[in-house]
């Protein structure tokens, strides 16, 4: 049952040291505010699950919270590489991380399998690719009807999933719209679900019947954080801060510049700053 | 036609290879520009799909990311990402997949994962994203690449996605039923796989490009077709369309910055 | 690419003797007009695929078009049994039919697997149930991660799928809304897709981005048949004709009454009668 | 309380067993009436899910089919049927599944498939629909049934859905982790499985029902609990709610007929 909490309480009550956690959002609706709260609380030894680690995990990895990252594309979208993640992989800075690498198709279907309560996802994939040789979690099953060998990966079952959404109803139902990504699946695959939202509305009356809505009883905590996806965006609220993505390339290139940026923009502020960050992006 | 850059030629040559009834799985960068130039010139009904779930997008400016709001706003419909990979890509509904490469070999095998050893990489690259299944599920794969010896290599460090493997019928031997890489468009030339060996062969040189330059920027011994064409240079319409698209894109992305 | 055709041409060009065909729609949007056209054209030896055979297949089976039915619930929803289907199974009248029986979960996931281009669906199901003993298409695969034995059924790959939808755009894109059932999956699983629609609108501008839309290039033929789902319903157009479902119990109970009804209401009329049948149901 | 019918008692007893935070997979008929009476009385926030994909429905009248428009119009959201079975049922999100039965045995195993031999049935019944997985995926299963010797049988002709099998730990032995049938509500009595043997045992008789009558309408040898309760009779609120719901339903369905 969804409880409305402050972001600090929502994170504290649901994310614990050593957890496997997904912060999901495919380019759109990335839960940056929630990740910053996790960084402020210093919740460490995390296994981070996400299709595109992106800036959000570059920051968490750079701050030393991750012991393992399960992913399929580790880039700064449209810009280049993730420099903090590279530093961790190539140089063990600030700590070594284990990586488990999949394709997008595998990651998406592993969430889907998790949402479906299944132990694995079965699909046609990885043919001729190098990942099965370096990721022991990529295995095969044989179709009992055709004899075809299909790829199999374990379902994702995170301890916690964080997502950002446009709206919650007063009851705690949550609406996601636009590029919906894997959020529904990531949420339903998790043991606990924390949602940050742009706003709370009285109810969802009058909405089209087929929209992507998570009922309140599938959610553990909701925190209202306007702008909470920045520098990602929230369809209908504010656009993507492309300049921030471009800037990140420079900030993340240098360990000290990164540390200073994180101190000024994450550690010494609270979630309320997100609203001001999207002021010029509406 | 007025002057044009090698990158413009590459993008326009890629655009020309697309047909009005193609369904393209579009990546960011040159493929996105090429697909939208095609849509704005000879292929107005082409279907563009970005892996963020947007189907039939008609963006006015090029997206910076694969999931920009513009893609959703102009799409026929936007589906969840698991559905995108299951019903649309794995379902075999995509006729053309575009791939770029950090390293490419002569058989269209691609590495965007690591330089060096996987476990102890010299450079950790972004990885494959959708590429492993784009390479096997799309009807055909088009590759775009700026030529350089460190990009076009004798042997790639990692098989992010499978092209023609060791060549010949290697795809069929793995049970892959799609055609794989059928076209490589670089800033210097148009390459197609040899029908038998599947080795990429230069079929057409862009205006002003010499064989020597192609060879000097390629890490494997280049094969040229017996009858080598010159790539028709960009038309006014093509070049204007591309440049206007890029100007709109630049203005939009700069305007979208922080206040 | 979607062609706009008369219903007669759409059926003639896409449905052939001996085909495996799905007429789908879960209570809502059942393509009755298309089925009646198939009956008028006498296209026989069909393998009929559908979760709930319902009145639509009771009529096709009663007219002797089916050689095999693959299904999961053979009832007249809210009313009782399907009497023509029973007569075929119990007495071989008007011909014997083979039945292949699944659960709803298996049928839905078999369509989903077909839409995904896979040879099979893998799921947790049928535990302790009797169907695996009588349906050789229910097999198992073993999860290579957990050792769990999971159910497997072959993907549905019909030659043709017929669905009824609310709207087509002038270009031939199709919108389904409300109870969307398995229509998207059944359509994408098929080699050919025929859609009857309530109406054609110029375009789909202004629709919510996440609605269930089939692009024109996934569809082979569209026929405009207002009321074409009757006695099922079309959300936003007309309600379910519950009285017709209740009446069917009596009509279908008697071979002669059935034959007379089919002659008067199917064989001797055309698709244009459907519009008048829903007049009082708006 | 004024007079009430055995069917009304059955429906109301089933309604009472539902809690405000339950998530119910609702079938047509008595379960649908029971779930909606619960929602309109003591469990206003109960989540009702119909397998047509409607989640959190609040119908004003009872649907005739599992997919009536009313269910979609009053739902929080309506999802596709494959999603319903994958994310919601198989995903383990349903606390209570309701099942009816053509034949039921003392261990809660159900047949709605055939009377007689499967290959040459005496009566071909509708079959299982969602039942095989409802029986294994829902947290608990409630069964409603009008008692009759041909319905409550020593041995069912077909295992449409699995209850407690041969009793005891048979479910666990098959790897099923849910509780299975925990409640049988008939027009005469309330039954619960014995904690050890899992055989359904009468725990409570409805007003005016004798042991003899329960035995006479049951095809197996009935076990009664040592301390046998009388089912509290319907309250005014319960009976009024049910009757008004049924009156609204009758009016709506007759009104929905052809012009």
PDB file of N, CA, C and O in Angstrom, chain D residues 1 74 76 182 234-235 244:
ATOM      1  N   UNK D   1     -33.749 -10.516  10.864  1.00  0.00           N
ATOM      2  CA  UNK D   1     -33.734 -10.254   9.428  1.00  0.00           C
ATOM      3  C   UNK D   1     -34.877 -11.001   8.765  1.00  0.00           C
ATOM      4  O   UNK D   1     -35.255 -12.082   9.171  1.00  0.00           O
ATOM      5  N   UNK D  74     -15.463   1.635 -15.372  1.00  0.00           N
ATOM      6  CA  UNK D  74     -15.301   1.959 -13.950  1.00  0.00           C
ATOM      7  C   UNK D  74     -13.955   1.490 -13.394  1.00  0.00           C
ATOM      8  O   UNK D  74     -13.699   1.612 -12.201  1.00  0.00           O
ATOM      9  N   UNK D  76      -9.828   1.244 -12.715  1.00  0.00           N
ATOM     10  CA  UNK D  76      -8.682   2.141 -12.598  1.00  0.00           C
ATOM     11  C   UNK D  76      -7.890   2.117 -13.900  1.00  0.00           C
ATOM     12  O   UNK D  76      -7.442   3.137 -14.404  1.00  0.00           O
ATOM     13  N   UNK D 182      -9.161 -22.573   0.359  1.00  0.00           N
ATOM     14  CA  UNK D 182      -9.196 -22.396   1.812  1.00  0.00           C
ATOM     15  C   UNK D 182     -10.617 -22.240   2.321  1.00  0.00           C
ATOM     16  O   UNK D 182     -10.841 -22.162   3.524  1.00  0.00           O
ATOM     17  N   UNK D 234     -27.890 -13.026   7.058  1.00  0.00           N
ATOM     18  CA  UNK D 234     -27.590 -11.742   6.418  1.00  0.00           C
ATOM     19  C   UNK D 234     -28.132 -10.581   7.227  1.00  0.00           C
ATOM     20  O   UNK D 234     -29.233 -10.657   7.784  1.00  0.00           O
ATOM     21  N   UNK D 235     -27.374  -9.517   7.291  1.00  0.00           N
ATOM     22  CA  UNK D 235     -27.861  -8.292   7.926  1.00  0.00           C
ATOM     23  C   UNK D 235     -28.762  -7.567   6.930  1.00  0.00           C
ATOM     24  O   UNK D 235     -28.755  -7.868   5.734  1.00  0.00           O
ATOM     25  N   UNK D 244     -30.504  -4.848  -4.175  1.00  0.00           N
ATOM     26  CA  UNK D 244     -30.498  -3.647  -5.020  1.00  0.00           C
ATOM     27  C   UNK D 244     -29.529  -3.819  -6.196  1.00  0.00           C
ATOM     28  O   UNK D 244     -29.813  -3.393  -7.312  1.00  0.00           O
TER      29      UNK D 244
END
